[in-house]
PDB file of C-alpha atoms and ligand atoms in Angstrom:
ATOM      1  CA  MET A   1      -4.075  44.516   7.331  1.00 79.00           C
ATOM      2  CA  LYS A   2      -5.232  41.501   5.384  1.00 79.00           C
ATOM      3  CA  ILE A   3      -2.885  38.574   5.730  1.00 74.00           C
ATOM      4  CA  ASN A   4      -2.712  36.304   2.730  1.00 68.00           C
ATOM      5  CA  VAL A   5      -2.505  32.664   3.698  1.00 66.00           C
ATOM      6  CA  VAL A   6      -1.719  29.972   1.193  1.00 62.00           C
ATOM      7  CA  GLU A   7      -4.179  27.211   2.002  1.00 66.00           C
ATOM      8  CA  SER A   8      -2.453  24.046   2.965  1.00 71.00           C
ATOM      9  CA  VAL A   9      -0.711  21.875   0.458  1.00 76.00           C
ATOM     10  CA  LEU A  10      -2.826  19.125   1.922  1.00 81.00           C
ATOM     11  CA  LYS A  11      -6.060  20.870   0.969  1.00 87.00           C
ATOM     12  CA  ALA A  12      -4.932  21.210  -2.659  1.00 89.00           C
ATOM     13  CA  ASN A  13      -3.832  17.566  -2.641  1.00 93.00           C
ATOM     14  CA  ASP A  14      -7.174  16.480  -1.209  1.00 94.00           C
ATOM     15  CA  ALA A  15      -9.151  18.194  -3.979  1.00 95.00           C
ATOM     16  CA  VAL A  16      -7.164  16.334  -6.644  1.00 97.00           C
ATOM     17  CA  ALA A  17      -7.473  13.101  -4.645  1.00 98.00           C
ATOM     18  CA  ALA A  18     -11.258  13.468  -4.571  1.00 97.00           C
ATOM     19  CA  GLU A  19     -11.268  13.853  -8.358  1.00 98.00           C
ATOM     20  CA  ASN A  20      -9.027  10.760  -8.747  1.00 98.00           C
ATOM     21  CA  ARG A  21     -11.442   8.781  -6.583  1.00 98.00           C
ATOM     22  CA  ARG A  22     -14.447   9.932  -8.645  1.00 98.00           C
ATOM     23  CA  ARG A  23     -12.642   8.969 -11.851  1.00 97.00           C
ATOM     24  CA  LEU A  24     -11.656   5.527 -10.535  1.00 98.00           C
ATOM     25  CA  SER A  25     -15.099   4.816  -9.105  1.00 97.00           C
ATOM     26  CA  ALA A  26     -16.739   5.815 -12.393  1.00 96.00           C
ATOM     27  CA  ALA A  27     -14.419   3.389 -14.209  1.00 96.00           C
ATOM     28  CA  GLY A  28     -15.330   0.606 -11.761  1.00 96.00           C
ATOM     29  CA  VAL A  29     -11.789   0.376 -10.409  1.00 97.00           C
ATOM     30  CA  LEU A  30     -10.967  -0.367  -6.757  1.00 98.00           C
ATOM     31  CA  ALA A  31      -7.831   1.614  -5.891  1.00 98.00           C
ATOM     32  CA  VAL A  32      -5.612   0.295  -3.107  1.00 98.00           C
ATOM     33  CA  ASN A  33      -2.813   2.404  -1.654  1.00 98.00           C
ATOM     34  CA  VAL A  34      -0.052   0.042  -0.463  1.00 98.00           C
ATOM     35  CA  MET A  35       2.259   1.557   2.149  1.00 98.00           C
ATOM     36  CA  SER A  36       5.181   0.437   4.310  1.00 98.00           C
ATOM     37  CA  ALA A  37       8.816   1.011   5.089  1.00 98.00           C
ATOM     38  CA  PRO A  38      11.257   0.282   2.244  1.00 98.00           C
ATOM     39  CA  GLY A  39      11.808  -3.442   1.855  1.00 98.00           C
ATOM     40  CA  SER A  40       8.740  -4.730   3.725  1.00 98.00           C
ATOM     41  CA  GLY A  41       7.674  -6.687   0.670  1.00 98.00           C
ATOM     42  CA  LYS A  42       5.207  -4.442  -1.176  1.00 98.00           C
ATOM     43  CA  THR A  43       6.453  -5.276  -4.656  1.00 98.00           C
ATOM     44  CA  LEU A  44       6.767  -9.028  -4.097  1.00 98.00           C
ATOM     45  CA  LEU A  45       3.282  -9.102  -2.567  1.00 98.00           C
ATOM     46  CA  LEU A  46       1.885  -7.436  -5.697  1.00 98.00           C
ATOM     47  CA  GLU A  47       3.919  -9.720  -7.977  1.00 98.00           C
ATOM     48  CA  ARG A  48       2.209 -12.690  -6.288  1.00 98.00           C
ATOM     49  CA  THR A  49      -1.231 -11.098  -5.823  1.00 98.00           C
ATOM     50  CA  ILE A  50      -1.891  -9.905  -9.380  1.00 98.00           C
ATOM     51  CA  PRO A  51      -1.598 -13.292 -11.170  1.00 97.00           C
ATOM     52  CA  ARG A  52      -4.040 -14.752  -8.638  1.00 96.00           C
ATOM     53  CA  LEU A  53      -6.593 -11.944  -9.123  1.00 95.00           C
ATOM     54  CA  ALA A  54      -6.498 -11.984 -12.963  1.00 91.00           C
ATOM     55  CA  PRO A  55      -3.625  -9.988 -14.450  1.00 85.00           C
ATOM     56  CA  GLU A  56      -5.667  -8.313 -17.195  1.00 90.00           C
ATOM     57  CA  ARG A  57      -7.877  -6.759 -14.531  1.00 95.00           C
ATOM     58  CA  CYS A  58      -5.018  -5.245 -12.509  1.00 97.00           C
ATOM     59  CA  ALA A  59      -2.952  -2.109 -12.996  1.00 98.00           C
ATOM     60  CA  VAL A  60      -0.148  -0.692 -10.872  1.00 98.00           C
ATOM     61  CA  LEU A  61       1.297   2.724 -10.183  1.00 98.00           C
ATOM     62  CA  VAL A  62       4.559   2.390  -8.318  1.00 97.00           C
ATOM     63  CA  GLY A  63       6.393   5.198  -6.572  1.00 97.00           C
ATOM     64  CA  ASP A  64      10.112   5.332  -5.816  1.00 94.00           C
ATOM     65  CA  LEU A  65      12.585   8.177  -5.583  1.00 96.00           C
ATOM     66  CA  GLN A  66      14.666   6.717  -8.409  1.00 96.00           C
ATOM     67  CA  THR A  67      14.828   3.807 -10.870  1.00 95.00           C
ATOM     68  CA  THR A  68      12.247   1.765 -12.761  1.00 96.00           C
ATOM     69  CA  ARG A  69      13.203  -1.472 -11.012  1.00 95.00           C
ATOM     70  CA  ASP A  70       9.853  -2.129  -9.363  1.00 95.00           C
ATOM     71  CA  ALA A  71       7.964  -1.425 -12.586  1.00 96.00           C
ATOM     72  CA  GLU A  72      10.277  -3.901 -14.354  1.00 96.00           C
ATOM     73  CA  ARG A  73       9.538  -6.538 -11.699  1.00 97.00           C
ATOM     74  CA  LEU A  74       5.792  -5.895 -11.828  1.00 97.00           C
ATOM     75  CA  GLY A  75       5.831  -5.921 -15.629  1.00 96.00           C
ATOM     76  CA  SER A  76       5.906  -9.705 -15.561  1.00 95.00           C
ATOM     77  CA  ALA A  77       2.595  -9.695 -13.644  1.00 96.00           C
ATOM     78  CA  THR A  78       0.745  -7.104 -15.746  1.00 96.00           C
ATOM     79  CA  PRO A  79       1.582  -4.820 -18.693  1.00 95.00           C
ATOM     80  CA  LEU A  80      -0.383  -2.013 -17.042  1.00 96.00           C
ATOM     81  CA  VAL A  81       2.401  -0.604 -14.875  1.00 97.00           C
ATOM     82  CA  THR A  82       3.632   2.957 -14.548  1.00 97.00           C
ATOM     83  CA  GLN A  83       6.629   3.975 -12.477  1.00 97.00           C
ATOM     84  CA  ILE A  84       6.454   7.357 -10.773  1.00 96.00           C
ATOM     85  CA  ASN A  85       9.841   8.769  -9.735  1.00 96.00           C
ATOM     86  CA  THR A  86       9.465  11.320  -6.974  1.00 95.00           C
ATOM     87  CA  GLY A  87      13.091  12.535  -6.970  1.00 96.00           C
ATOM     88  CA  THR A  88      13.341  13.632  -3.361  1.00 95.00           C
ATOM     89  CA  GLY A  89       9.684  13.150  -2.414  1.00 95.00           C
ATOM     90  CA  CYS A  90       9.091  10.709   0.448  1.00 96.00           C
ATOM     91  CA  HIS A  91       5.492   9.910  -0.576  1.00 97.00           C
ATOM     92  CA  LEU A  92       3.239   9.981  -3.636  1.00 97.00           C
ATOM     93  CA  THR A  93       0.841  12.882  -4.143  1.00 97.00           C
ATOM     94  CA  ALA A  94      -2.603  12.985  -5.736  1.00 97.00           C
ATOM     95  CA  PRO A  95      -1.426  14.955  -8.832  1.00 97.00           C
ATOM     96  CA  GLN A  96       1.265  12.335  -9.457  1.00 97.00           C
ATOM     97  CA  VAL A  97      -1.442   9.684  -9.358  1.00 98.00           C
ATOM     98  CA  THR A  98      -3.544  11.717 -11.825  1.00 98.00           C
ATOM     99  CA  ALA A  99      -0.579  11.732 -14.220  1.00 97.00           C
ATOM    100  CA  GLY A 100      -0.143   8.008 -13.641  1.00 97.00           C
ATOM    101  CA  LEU A 101      -3.807   7.360 -14.419  1.00 97.00           C
ATOM    102  CA  ASP A 102      -3.475   9.340 -17.656  1.00 96.00           C
ATOM    103  CA  SER A 103      -0.729   6.915 -18.706  1.00 96.00           C
ATOM    104  CA  LEU A 104      -2.805   3.748 -18.214  1.00 95.00           C
ATOM    105  CA  ALA A 105      -5.633   2.269 -20.301  1.00 94.00           C
ATOM    106  CA  LEU A 106      -8.078   1.440 -17.522  1.00 93.00           C
ATOM    107  CA  ASP A 107     -10.750  -0.276 -19.686  1.00 94.00           C
ATOM    108  CA  GLY A 108     -11.623  -3.557 -18.025  1.00 95.00           C
ATOM    109  CA  VAL A 109      -9.321  -2.896 -15.076  1.00 97.00           C
ATOM    110  CA  ARG A 110     -10.904  -3.736 -11.738  1.00 97.00           C
ATOM    111  CA  TYR A 111      -7.989  -3.265  -9.303  1.00 98.00           C
ATOM    112  CA  LEU A 112      -5.444  -0.448  -9.236  1.00 98.00           C
ATOM    113  CA  PHE A 113      -2.602  -0.988  -6.801  1.00 98.00           C
ATOM    114  CA  ILE A 114      -0.650   2.125  -5.883  1.00 98.00           C
ATOM    115  CA  GLU A 115       2.669   1.084  -4.355  1.00 98.00           C
ATOM    116  CA  ASN A 116       3.645   4.158  -2.372  1.00 98.00           C
ATOM    117  CA  VAL A 117       7.203   5.301  -1.741  1.00 98.00           C
ATOM    118  CA  GLY A 118       8.768   3.242   1.048  1.00 98.00           C
ATOM    119  CA  ASN A 119       8.341   5.344   4.183  1.00 97.00           C
ATOM    120  CA  MET A 120       6.599   4.756   7.495  1.00 97.00           C
ATOM    121  CA  VAL A 121       5.529   8.343   8.167  1.00 96.00           C
ATOM    122  CA  CYS A 122       4.897  10.652   5.202  1.00 96.00           C
ATOM    123  CA  PRO A 123       2.493   8.604   3.017  1.00 96.00           C
ATOM    124  CA  ALA A 124      -0.072   8.478   5.834  1.00 95.00           C
ATOM    125  CA  GLY A 125      -0.912  12.173   5.427  1.00 94.00           C
ATOM    126  CA  PHE A 126      -1.557  12.213   1.685  1.00 96.00           C
ATOM    127  CA  ASP A 127      -4.826  11.015   0.192  1.00 97.00           C
ATOM    128  CA  LEU A 128      -4.206   9.807  -3.366  1.00 98.00           C
ATOM    129  CA  GLY A 129      -7.825   9.101  -4.268  1.00 98.00           C
ATOM    130  CA  GLU A 130      -7.629   5.470  -3.186  1.00 98.00           C
ATOM    131  CA  HIS A 131     -10.575   3.499  -1.844  1.00 98.00           C
ATOM    132  CA  ARG A 132      -8.568   1.391   0.593  1.00 98.00           C
ATOM    133  CA  ARG A 133      -5.261   1.742   2.437  1.00 98.00           C
ATOM    134  CA  VAL A 134      -3.142  -1.290   3.127  1.00 98.00           C
ATOM    135  CA  VAL A 135      -0.095  -1.169   5.390  1.00 98.00           C
ATOM    136  CA  LEU A 136       2.634  -3.816   5.496  1.00 98.00           C
ATOM    137  CA  VAL A 137       5.089  -4.479   8.279  1.00 98.00           C
ATOM    138  CA  SER A 138       7.557  -7.317   7.914  1.00 98.00           C
ATOM    139  CA  VAL A 139       8.620  -9.512  10.781  1.00 98.00           C
ATOM    140  CA  THR A 140      12.264  -8.720   9.972  1.00 98.00           C
ATOM    141  CA  GLU A 141      11.676  -5.082  10.969  1.00 98.00           C
ATOM    142  CA  GLY A 142      11.173  -6.171  14.580  1.00 97.00           C
ATOM    143  CA  ASP A 143       8.077  -6.325  16.775  1.00 98.00           C
ATOM    144  CA  ASP A 144       8.151  -2.671  17.887  1.00 97.00           C
ATOM    145  CA  LYS A 145       7.420  -0.773  14.669  1.00 97.00           C
ATOM    146  CA  VAL A 146       3.647  -0.503  15.070  1.00 98.00           C
ATOM    147  CA  ALA A 147       4.116   1.186  18.444  1.00 97.00           C
ATOM    148  CA  LYS A 148       6.940   3.426  17.204  1.00 97.00           C
ATOM    149  CA  TYR A 149       5.269   4.547  13.946  1.00 97.00           C
ATOM    150  CA  PRO A 150       1.545   4.557  14.775  1.00 97.00           C
ATOM    151  CA  THR A 151       0.325   7.087  12.190  1.00 96.00           C
ATOM    152  CA  LEU A 152       0.566   4.759   9.224  1.00 97.00           C
ATOM    153  CA  PHE A 153      -1.193   1.944  11.064  1.00 98.00           C
ATOM    154  CA  GLN A 154      -3.962   4.274  12.249  1.00 98.00           C
ATOM    155  CA  VAL A 155      -5.079   4.968   8.674  1.00 97.00           C
ATOM    156  CA  ALA A 156      -4.925   1.328   7.528  1.00 98.00           C
ATOM    157  CA  ASP A 157      -7.989  -0.546   6.305  1.00 98.00           C
ATOM    158  CA  ALA A 158      -5.954  -3.751   6.421  1.00 98.00           C
ATOM    159  CA  ILE A 159      -2.565  -4.601   7.919  1.00 98.00           C
ATOM    160  CA  LEU A 160      -0.281  -7.277   6.519  1.00 98.00           C
ATOM    161  CA  LEU A 161       2.366  -8.890   8.660  1.00 98.00           C
ATOM    162  CA  THR A 162       4.787  -9.984   5.949  1.00 98.00           C
ATOM    163  CA  LYS A 163       7.701 -12.435   5.569  1.00 98.00           C
ATOM    164  CA  VAL A 164       6.218 -14.761   8.172  1.00 98.00           C
ATOM    165  CA  ASP A 165       8.246 -17.571   6.568  1.00 98.00           C
ATOM    166  CA  LEU A 166      11.223 -16.018   8.410  1.00 98.00           C
ATOM    167  CA  LEU A 167       9.672 -16.107  11.901  1.00 96.00           C
ATOM    168  CA  GLY A 168      11.644 -19.206  12.801  1.00 94.00           C
ATOM    169  CA  VAL A 169      15.022 -17.513  12.334  1.00 96.00           C
ATOM    170  CA  LEU A 170      14.231 -14.354  14.314  1.00 95.00           C
ATOM    171  CA  ASP A 171      15.311 -14.483  17.931  1.00 92.00           C
ATOM    172  CA  GLY A 172      13.010 -12.822  20.437  1.00 93.00           C
ATOM    173  CA  TYR A 173      10.344 -11.631  17.988  1.00 97.00           C
ATOM    174  CA  ARG A 174       7.054 -11.457  19.907  1.00 97.00           C
ATOM    175  CA  ARG A 175       4.134 -11.603  17.540  1.00 96.00           C
ATOM    176  CA  GLU A 176       1.621 -10.978  20.354  1.00 97.00           C
ATOM    177  CA  ARG A 177       3.285  -7.624  20.992  1.00 97.00           C
ATOM    178  CA  VAL A 178       2.497  -6.559  17.423  1.00 98.00           C
ATOM    179  CA  TYR A 179      -1.137  -7.591  17.832  1.00 98.00           C
ATOM    180  CA  GLU A 180      -1.403  -5.760  21.169  1.00 98.00           C
ATOM    181  CA  ASP A 181      -0.012  -2.587  19.607  1.00 98.00           C
ATOM    182  CA  ILE A 182      -2.340  -2.856  16.608  1.00 98.00           C
ATOM    183  CA  SER A 183      -5.374  -3.347  18.856  1.00 98.00           C
ATOM    184  CA  ARG A 184      -4.505  -0.164  20.730  1.00 97.00           C
ATOM    185  CA  ILE A 185      -4.041   1.874  17.546  1.00 96.00           C
ATOM    186  CA  ASN A 186      -6.517   0.429  15.069  1.00 98.00           C
ATOM    187  CA  SER A 187      -9.144  -2.072  16.125  1.00 95.00           C
ATOM    188  CA  ARG A 188     -11.025  -2.067  12.823  1.00 97.00           C
ATOM    189  CA  ALA A 189      -8.345  -3.247  10.334  1.00 98.00           C
ATOM    190  CA  PRO A 190      -8.040  -6.995   9.789  1.00 98.00           C
ATOM    191  CA  VAL A 191      -4.495  -8.369  10.097  1.00 98.00           C
ATOM    192  CA  PHE A 192      -3.245 -10.884   7.527  1.00 98.00           C
ATOM    193  CA  GLU A 193      -0.083 -12.887   8.069  1.00 98.00           C
ATOM    194  CA  VAL A 194       1.530 -13.548   4.711  1.00 98.00           C
ATOM    195  CA  ALA A 195       4.695 -14.811   3.107  1.00 98.00           C
ATOM    196  CA  ALA A 196       4.640 -13.764  -0.526  1.00 98.00           C
ATOM    197  CA  ARG A 197       7.750 -15.873  -1.091  1.00 98.00           C
ATOM    198  CA  THR A 198       6.003 -19.138  -0.214  1.00 98.00           C
ATOM    199  CA  GLY A 199       2.384 -18.150  -0.878  1.00 98.00           C
ATOM    200  CA  GLN A 200       1.486 -18.686   2.782  1.00 98.00           C
ATOM    201  CA  GLY A 201      -1.562 -16.705   3.886  1.00 98.00           C
ATOM    202  CA  LEU A 202      -2.369 -15.219   0.470  1.00 98.00           C
ATOM    203  CA  ASP A 203      -5.897 -16.684   0.242  1.00 98.00           C
ATOM    204  CA  PRO A 204      -7.473 -14.576   3.041  1.00 98.00           C
ATOM    205  CA  TRP A 205      -5.767 -11.454   1.632  1.00 98.00           C
ATOM    206  CA  LEU A 206      -7.131 -12.168  -1.858  1.00 98.00           C
ATOM    207  CA  ALA A 207     -10.594 -12.808  -0.424  1.00 98.00           C
ATOM    208  CA  TRP A 208     -10.444  -9.489   1.419  1.00 98.00           C
ATOM    209  CA  LEU A 209      -9.517  -7.654  -1.801  1.00 98.00           C
ATOM    210  CA  GLN A 210     -12.376  -9.281  -3.681  1.00 97.00           C
ATOM    211  CA  ALA A 211     -14.798  -8.381  -0.885  1.00 97.00           C
ATOM    212  CA  GLN A 212     -13.657  -4.738  -0.999  1.00 97.00           C
ATOM    213  CA  ARG A 213     -14.353  -4.628  -4.713  1.00 92.00           C
ATOM    214  CA  SER A 214     -17.813  -6.060  -4.254  1.00 89.00           C
ATOM    215  CA  ALA A 215     -18.442  -3.497  -1.517  1.00 87.00           C
TER     216      ALA A 215
HETATM  217  N1  GDP B 301      11.739 -14.460   2.947  1.00 52.72           N
HETATM  218  C1  GDP B 301      10.922 -13.567   2.391  1.00 52.72           C
HETATM  219  N2  GDP B 301      11.423 -12.532   1.710  1.00 52.72           N
HETATM  220  C2  GDP B 301      10.569 -11.629   1.168  1.00 52.72           C
HETATM  221  C3  GDP B 301       9.167 -11.771   1.272  1.00 52.72           C
HETATM  222  N3  GDP B 301       8.589 -10.724   0.660  1.00 52.72           N
HETATM  223  C4  GDP B 301       9.599  -9.963   0.181  1.00 52.72           C
HETATM  224  N4  GDP B 301      10.795 -10.517   0.474  1.00 52.72           N
HETATM  225  C5  GDP B 301      12.113 -10.015   0.099  1.00 52.72           C
HETATM  226  O1  GDP B 301      12.339  -8.788   0.753  1.00 52.72           O
HETATM  227  C6  GDP B 301      13.052  -7.891  -0.099  1.00 52.72           C
HETATM  228  C7  GDP B 301      12.272  -6.602  -0.290  1.00 52.72           C
HETATM  229  O2  GDP B 301      11.053  -6.918  -0.959  1.00 52.72           O
HETATM  230  P1  GDP B 301      10.314  -5.883  -1.893  1.00 52.72           P
HETATM  231  O3  GDP B 301       9.108  -6.565  -2.427  1.00 52.72           O
HETATM  232  O4  GDP B 301      11.259  -5.292  -2.881  1.00 52.72           O
HETATM  233  O5  GDP B 301       9.912  -4.762  -0.821  1.00 52.72           O
HETATM  234  P2  GDP B 301       9.361  -3.266  -1.024  1.00 52.72           P
HETATM  235  O6  GDP B 301      10.551  -2.363  -0.950  1.00 52.72           O
HETATM  236  O7  GDP B 301       8.427  -3.047   0.114  1.00 52.72           O
HETATM  237  O8  GDP B 301       8.676  -3.229  -2.346  1.00 52.72           O
HETATM  238  C8  GDP B 301      13.281  -8.641  -1.406  1.00 52.72           C
HETATM  239  O9  GDP B 301      14.555  -9.238  -1.387  1.00 52.72           O
HETATM  240  C9  GDP B 301      12.192  -9.703  -1.378  1.00 52.72           C
HETATM  241  O10 GDP B 301      12.517 -10.848  -2.120  1.00 52.72           O
HETATM  242  C10 GDP B 301       8.656 -12.917   1.960  1.00 52.72           C
HETATM  243  O11 GDP B 301       7.451 -13.151   2.083  1.00 52.72           O
HETATM  244  N5  GDP B 301       9.586 -13.767   2.514  1.00 52.72           N
HETATM  245 MG1   MG B 302       8.910  -1.921  -3.967  1.00 52.72          MG
END
């Protein structure tokens, strides 16, 4: 008896992701998939990053289950913003990104930021067609999250330790623990300490982005 097997959802996603990547590369756009738990500071980081990079060269796709609040916030940084509402989906998928790309005029755009749905597990498994993956973890989440949720950090091309302006008010936070855990899980990703609120640490992050585009 022949057993019919539906090839994995992941395989179908990956084919669309590969096409997204081809399309973005052909347009000269560096696509960066930005992932973290809800509230780690993805949107504020992008609100502060885009004006420094040149707003007219940046576009954003932003995923959330509901609302257009992040797109409204990011709209003050660039007009090229599309909100993707996933309903119950805990991560973006490559076809959703294709639809998002169809909604944006990418002429002259050099950076596409894809703010994924806030989640520390699911987004790691889904290629969207990005060129780089960036993972945020805020100091307010505690110093144990890298060790507890390794999958997201394993796939990161860069890791941002965010909200470092709040380090002084956190009792018992051990930064060296975070670095030890990262070195065990991912020794290739650079770690940037940033506070989008104050602008602290943004220069090395911006330089990294520019270097990725040149590469
Ligand atoms: N103190 C401080 N607060 C921040 C920083 N970055 C983000 N926040 C705050 O953290 C909350 C969640 O940030 P948001 O950008 O919406 O996180 P997202 O859910 O990952 O997109 C908001 O109230 C931000 O103002 C930071 O660098 N320092
Ligand atoms: Mg957000």
